[in-house]
Coordinates of C-alpha atoms and ligand atoms in Angstrom, one line a residue:
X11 CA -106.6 53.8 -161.7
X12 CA -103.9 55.1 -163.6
X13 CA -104.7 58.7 -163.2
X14 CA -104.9 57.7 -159.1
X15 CA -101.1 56.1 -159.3
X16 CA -99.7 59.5 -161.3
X17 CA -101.0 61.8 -159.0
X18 CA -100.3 59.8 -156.0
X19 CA -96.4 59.5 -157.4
X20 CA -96.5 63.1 -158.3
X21 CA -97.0 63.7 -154.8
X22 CA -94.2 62.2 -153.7
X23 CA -91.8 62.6 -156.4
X24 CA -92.5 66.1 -157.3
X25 CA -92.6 68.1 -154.1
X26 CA -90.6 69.4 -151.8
X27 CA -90.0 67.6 -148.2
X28 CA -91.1 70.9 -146.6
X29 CA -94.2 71.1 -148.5
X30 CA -94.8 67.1 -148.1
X31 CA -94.0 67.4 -144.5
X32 CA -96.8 70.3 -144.0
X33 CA -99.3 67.2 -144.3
X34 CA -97.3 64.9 -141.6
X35 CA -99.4 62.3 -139.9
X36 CA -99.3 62.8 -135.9
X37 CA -95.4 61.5 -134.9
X38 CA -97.2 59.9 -131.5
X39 CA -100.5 58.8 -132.9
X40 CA -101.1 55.0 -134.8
X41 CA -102.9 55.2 -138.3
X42 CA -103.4 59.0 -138.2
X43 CA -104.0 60.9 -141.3
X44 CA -101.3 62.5 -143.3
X45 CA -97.7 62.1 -144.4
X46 CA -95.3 59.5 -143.0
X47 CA -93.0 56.9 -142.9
X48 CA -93.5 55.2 -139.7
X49 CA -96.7 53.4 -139.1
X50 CA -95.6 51.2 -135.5
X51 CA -95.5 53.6 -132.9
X52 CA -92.7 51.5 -130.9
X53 CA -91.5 52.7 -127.0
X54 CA -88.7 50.5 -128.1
X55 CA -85.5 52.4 -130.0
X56 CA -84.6 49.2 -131.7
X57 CA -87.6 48.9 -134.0
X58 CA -87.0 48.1 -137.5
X59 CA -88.4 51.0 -139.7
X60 CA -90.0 49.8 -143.1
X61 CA -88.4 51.4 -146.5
X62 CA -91.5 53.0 -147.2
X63 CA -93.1 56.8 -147.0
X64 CA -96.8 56.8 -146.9
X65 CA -100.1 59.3 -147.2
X66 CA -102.7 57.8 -145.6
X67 CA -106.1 59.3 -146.0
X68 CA -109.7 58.6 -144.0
X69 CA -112.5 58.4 -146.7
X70 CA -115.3 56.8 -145.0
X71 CA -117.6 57.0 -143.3
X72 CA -118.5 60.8 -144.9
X73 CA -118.3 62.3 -141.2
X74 CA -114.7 61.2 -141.5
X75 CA -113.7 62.6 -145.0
X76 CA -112.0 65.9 -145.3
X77 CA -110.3 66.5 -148.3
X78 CA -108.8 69.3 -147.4
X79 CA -106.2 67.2 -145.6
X80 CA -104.8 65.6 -148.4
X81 CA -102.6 67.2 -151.0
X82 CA -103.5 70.0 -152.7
X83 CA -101.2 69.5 -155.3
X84 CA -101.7 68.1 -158.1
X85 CA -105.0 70.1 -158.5
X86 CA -106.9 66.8 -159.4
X87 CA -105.4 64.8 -156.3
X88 CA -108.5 64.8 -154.2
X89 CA -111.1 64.8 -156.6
X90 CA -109.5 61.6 -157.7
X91 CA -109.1 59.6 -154.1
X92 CA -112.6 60.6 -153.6
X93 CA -114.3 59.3 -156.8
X94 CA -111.9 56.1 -156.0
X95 CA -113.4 55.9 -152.6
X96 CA -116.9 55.8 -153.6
X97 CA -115.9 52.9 -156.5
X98 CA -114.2 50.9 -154.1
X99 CA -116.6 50.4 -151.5
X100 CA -119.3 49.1 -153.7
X101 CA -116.8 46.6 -154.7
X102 CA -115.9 46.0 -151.5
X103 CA -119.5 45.1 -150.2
X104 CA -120.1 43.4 -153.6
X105 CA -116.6 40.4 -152.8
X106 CA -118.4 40.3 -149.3
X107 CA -121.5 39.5 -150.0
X108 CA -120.6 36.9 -152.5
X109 CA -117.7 35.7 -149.9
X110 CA -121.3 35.2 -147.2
X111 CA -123.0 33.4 -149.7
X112 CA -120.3 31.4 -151.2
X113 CA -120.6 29.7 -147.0
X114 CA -124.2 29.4 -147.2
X115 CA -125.0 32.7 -145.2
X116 CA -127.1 35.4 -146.2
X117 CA -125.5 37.6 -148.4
X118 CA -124.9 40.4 -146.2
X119 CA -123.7 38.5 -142.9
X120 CA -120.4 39.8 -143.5
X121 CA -121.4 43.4 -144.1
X122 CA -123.6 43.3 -140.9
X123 CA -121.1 41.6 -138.7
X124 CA -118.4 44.7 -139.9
X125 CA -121.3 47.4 -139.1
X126 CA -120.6 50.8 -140.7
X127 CA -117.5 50.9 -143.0
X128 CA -113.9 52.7 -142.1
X129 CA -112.5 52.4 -145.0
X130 CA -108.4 54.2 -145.4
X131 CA -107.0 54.6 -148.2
X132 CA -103.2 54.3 -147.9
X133 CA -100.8 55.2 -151.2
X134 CA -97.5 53.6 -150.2
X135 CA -94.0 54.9 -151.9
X136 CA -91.0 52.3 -151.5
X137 CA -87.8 54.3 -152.6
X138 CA -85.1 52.8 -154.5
X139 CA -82.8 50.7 -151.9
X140 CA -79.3 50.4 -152.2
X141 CA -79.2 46.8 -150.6
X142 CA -82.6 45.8 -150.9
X143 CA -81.6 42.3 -149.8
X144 CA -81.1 43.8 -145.9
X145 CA -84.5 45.2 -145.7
X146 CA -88.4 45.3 -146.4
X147 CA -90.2 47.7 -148.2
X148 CA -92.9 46.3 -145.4
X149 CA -92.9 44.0 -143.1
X150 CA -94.6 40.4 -143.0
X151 CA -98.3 41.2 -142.2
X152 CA -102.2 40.8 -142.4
X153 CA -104.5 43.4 -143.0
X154 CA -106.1 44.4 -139.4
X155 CA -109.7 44.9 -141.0
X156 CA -112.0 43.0 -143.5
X157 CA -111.0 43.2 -146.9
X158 CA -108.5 45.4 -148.6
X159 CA -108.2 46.1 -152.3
X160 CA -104.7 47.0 -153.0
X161 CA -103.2 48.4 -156.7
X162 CA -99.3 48.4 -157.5
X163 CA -97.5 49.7 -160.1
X164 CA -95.3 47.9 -163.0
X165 CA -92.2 47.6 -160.9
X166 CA -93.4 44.6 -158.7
X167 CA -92.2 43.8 -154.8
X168 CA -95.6 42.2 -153.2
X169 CA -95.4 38.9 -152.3
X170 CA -98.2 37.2 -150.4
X171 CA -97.1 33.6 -148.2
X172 CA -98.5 30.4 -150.0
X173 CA -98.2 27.3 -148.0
X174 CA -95.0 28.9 -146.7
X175 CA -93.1 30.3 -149.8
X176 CA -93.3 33.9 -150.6
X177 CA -94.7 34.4 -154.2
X178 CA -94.5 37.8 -156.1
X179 CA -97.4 39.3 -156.9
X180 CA -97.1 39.7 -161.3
X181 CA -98.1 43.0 -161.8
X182 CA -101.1 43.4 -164.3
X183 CA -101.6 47.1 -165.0
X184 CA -106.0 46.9 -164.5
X185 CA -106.2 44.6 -162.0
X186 CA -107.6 45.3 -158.5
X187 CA -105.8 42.7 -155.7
X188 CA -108.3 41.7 -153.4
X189 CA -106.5 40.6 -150.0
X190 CA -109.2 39.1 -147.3
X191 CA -108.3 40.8 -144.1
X192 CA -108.4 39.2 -140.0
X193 CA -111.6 39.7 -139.7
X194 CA -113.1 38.5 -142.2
X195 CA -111.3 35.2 -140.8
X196 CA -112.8 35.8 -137.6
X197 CA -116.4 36.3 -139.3
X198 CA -116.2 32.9 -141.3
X199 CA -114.6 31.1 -138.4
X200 CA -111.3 30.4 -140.6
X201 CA -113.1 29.1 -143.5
X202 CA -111.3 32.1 -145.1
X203 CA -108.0 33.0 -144.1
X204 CA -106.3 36.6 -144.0
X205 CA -103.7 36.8 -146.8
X206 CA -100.1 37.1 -145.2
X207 CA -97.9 39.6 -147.3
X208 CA -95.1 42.0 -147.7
X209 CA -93.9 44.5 -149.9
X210 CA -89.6 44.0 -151.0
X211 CA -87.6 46.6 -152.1
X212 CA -85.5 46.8 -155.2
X213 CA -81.9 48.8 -156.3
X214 CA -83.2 50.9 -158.8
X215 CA -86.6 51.5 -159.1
X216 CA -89.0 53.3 -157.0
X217 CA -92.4 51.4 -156.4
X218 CA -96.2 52.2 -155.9
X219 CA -99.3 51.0 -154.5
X220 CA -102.5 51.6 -153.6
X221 CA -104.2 50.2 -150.8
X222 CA -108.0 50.8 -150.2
X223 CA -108.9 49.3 -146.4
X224 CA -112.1 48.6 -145.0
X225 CA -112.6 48.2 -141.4
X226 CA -115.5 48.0 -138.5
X227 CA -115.6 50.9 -136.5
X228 CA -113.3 50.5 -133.2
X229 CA -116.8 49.5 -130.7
X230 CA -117.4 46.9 -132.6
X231 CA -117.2 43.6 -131.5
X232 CA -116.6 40.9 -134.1
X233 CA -117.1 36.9 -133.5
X234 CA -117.4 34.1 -135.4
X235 CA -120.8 34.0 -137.5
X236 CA -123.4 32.5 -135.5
X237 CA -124.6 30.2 -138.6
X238 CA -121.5 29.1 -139.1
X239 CA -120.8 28.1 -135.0
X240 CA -122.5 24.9 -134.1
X241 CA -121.5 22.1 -131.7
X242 CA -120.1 20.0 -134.4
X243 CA -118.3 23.3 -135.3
X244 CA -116.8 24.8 -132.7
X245 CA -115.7 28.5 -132.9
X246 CA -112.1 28.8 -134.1
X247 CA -111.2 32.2 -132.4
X248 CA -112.2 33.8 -129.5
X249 CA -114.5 37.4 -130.3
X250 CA -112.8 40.9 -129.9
X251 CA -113.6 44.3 -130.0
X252 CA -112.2 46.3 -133.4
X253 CA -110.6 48.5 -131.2
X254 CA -108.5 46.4 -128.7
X255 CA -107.4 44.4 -131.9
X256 CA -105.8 46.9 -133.1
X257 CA -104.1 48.7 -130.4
X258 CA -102.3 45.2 -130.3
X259 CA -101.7 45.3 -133.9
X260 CA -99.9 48.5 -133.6
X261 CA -98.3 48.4 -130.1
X262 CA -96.3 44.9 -130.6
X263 CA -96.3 44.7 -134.8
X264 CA -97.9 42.6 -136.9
X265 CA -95.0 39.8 -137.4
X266 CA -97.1 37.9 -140.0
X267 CA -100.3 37.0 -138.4
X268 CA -99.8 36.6 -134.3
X269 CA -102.3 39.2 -133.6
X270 CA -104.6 36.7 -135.2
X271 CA -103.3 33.9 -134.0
X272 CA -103.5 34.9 -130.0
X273 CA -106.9 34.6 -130.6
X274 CA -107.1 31.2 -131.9
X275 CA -109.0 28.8 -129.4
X276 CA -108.0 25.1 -128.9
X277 CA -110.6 23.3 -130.9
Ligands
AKG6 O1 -97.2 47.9 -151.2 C1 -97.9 46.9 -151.2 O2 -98.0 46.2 -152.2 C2 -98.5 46.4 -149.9 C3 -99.1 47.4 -149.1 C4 -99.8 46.8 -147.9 O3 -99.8 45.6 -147.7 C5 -100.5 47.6 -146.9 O4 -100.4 48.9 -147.0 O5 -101.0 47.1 -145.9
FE2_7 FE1 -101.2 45.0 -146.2

């Protein structure tokens, strides 16, 4: 983990803009691959940009995972993100099995209501801010997908909302933050809830984290589990495919959960 965070600062501390910018992410295109700063893609000029430069990278499924789109530089970078890849999705499907049977479902109802894994793997670089208290690193979210493991540095900015108070994440320099995702709220029928959070900035430190996403493929379509749905339990949220989900997410912004929350049914 710590060799991941050096190499992923190196990259953006260390090289130039032109050579960063020779790995830009599409300027039109939501979520691609690459080098950026701006993950909304807004028609509207009034958008509020997060203080953040990215590199997000597609690791799985295999088909998907190209390293030779990632940063050549330093010479370990890629070896490193892949090795991490393969590590975290056996945690990954490990937390959701135990999440299934912790509900009384088999142990992979999660994993075979998700289908084949997309899982991203998004290094995010928050810059020193000179008036952090007019801006967010990132904005108020939840995770589009099922589970995300995320690792920060030792300067601290996450904060996750707790029964509506935002509480800083404490740093801890081995430990893996597990963040439950939409739709892993959809699959459990709200017995689980996504975790809403956001990333501040500070004055005079620059900040790191890792995030390692896992999603369904964009086809499929997720619903409440059918063991957990009865008449005496009603379904809390209407089923959607991956993919309309999140062209939502990305076309109007994630402003804390509402993407979630449009799909809520009056139960
Ligand atoms: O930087 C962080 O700690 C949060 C990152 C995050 O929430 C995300 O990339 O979705
Ligand atoms: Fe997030």
């Amino acid at each position: 983990m710590d060799d991941l965070r050096r190499v992923c600062l190196s990259f953006f501390n260390d090289f130039p803009m032109e050579d960063k910018l020779k790995y830009a992410c599409q300027p039109n295109s939501a979520a691609s691959q690459g080098y950026g700063s701006r993950m909304l893609v807004s028609s509207q000029n009034d958008t509020v940009l997060d203080w953040r430069d990215y590199f997000d990278h597609h690791t799985l499924p295999l088909s998907r995972r190209n390293p030779s789109f990632w940063p050549h530089f330093p010479p370990e970078y890629r070896t490193l993100v892949a090795d991490y890849s393969d590590e975290m999705i056996v945690l990954a499907r490990r937390l959701l099995r135990l999440i299934s049977e912790s509900l009384g479902l088999r142990a992979s109802c999660i994993e075979d209501a998700v289908g084949e894994f997309y899982q991203n793997i998004t290094a995010s670089y928050y810059p020193p801010c000179p008036q952090p208290e007019l801006t967010l690193g990132l904005q108020s979210h939840s995770d589009m997908g099922s589970i995300t493991l995320l690792i920060q540095d030792d300067v601290g900015g996450l904060q996750v909302l707790k029964d509506g108070e935002w509480l800083t994440v404490q740093p801890l320099p081995d430990a893996i933050l597990v963040l439950l995702a939409d739709q892993t709220e959809i699959i459990t029928n709200g017995k689980y809830r996504s975790s809403v959070h956001r990333a501040v900035t500070n004055a005079s430190k620059a900040r790191l984290s890792v995030a390692c996403f896992h999603d369904p493929a964009k086809e499929v379509r997720v619903s409440p589990a059918s063991d957990l749905v009865s008449q005496s339990s009603p379904p809390h949220y209407s089923s959607i495919v991956y993919g309309d989900y999140v062209s939502s997410w990305y076309s109007k912004g994630p402003e804390g959960k509402r993407n979630l929350d449009a799909l809520l049914l009056d139960t």
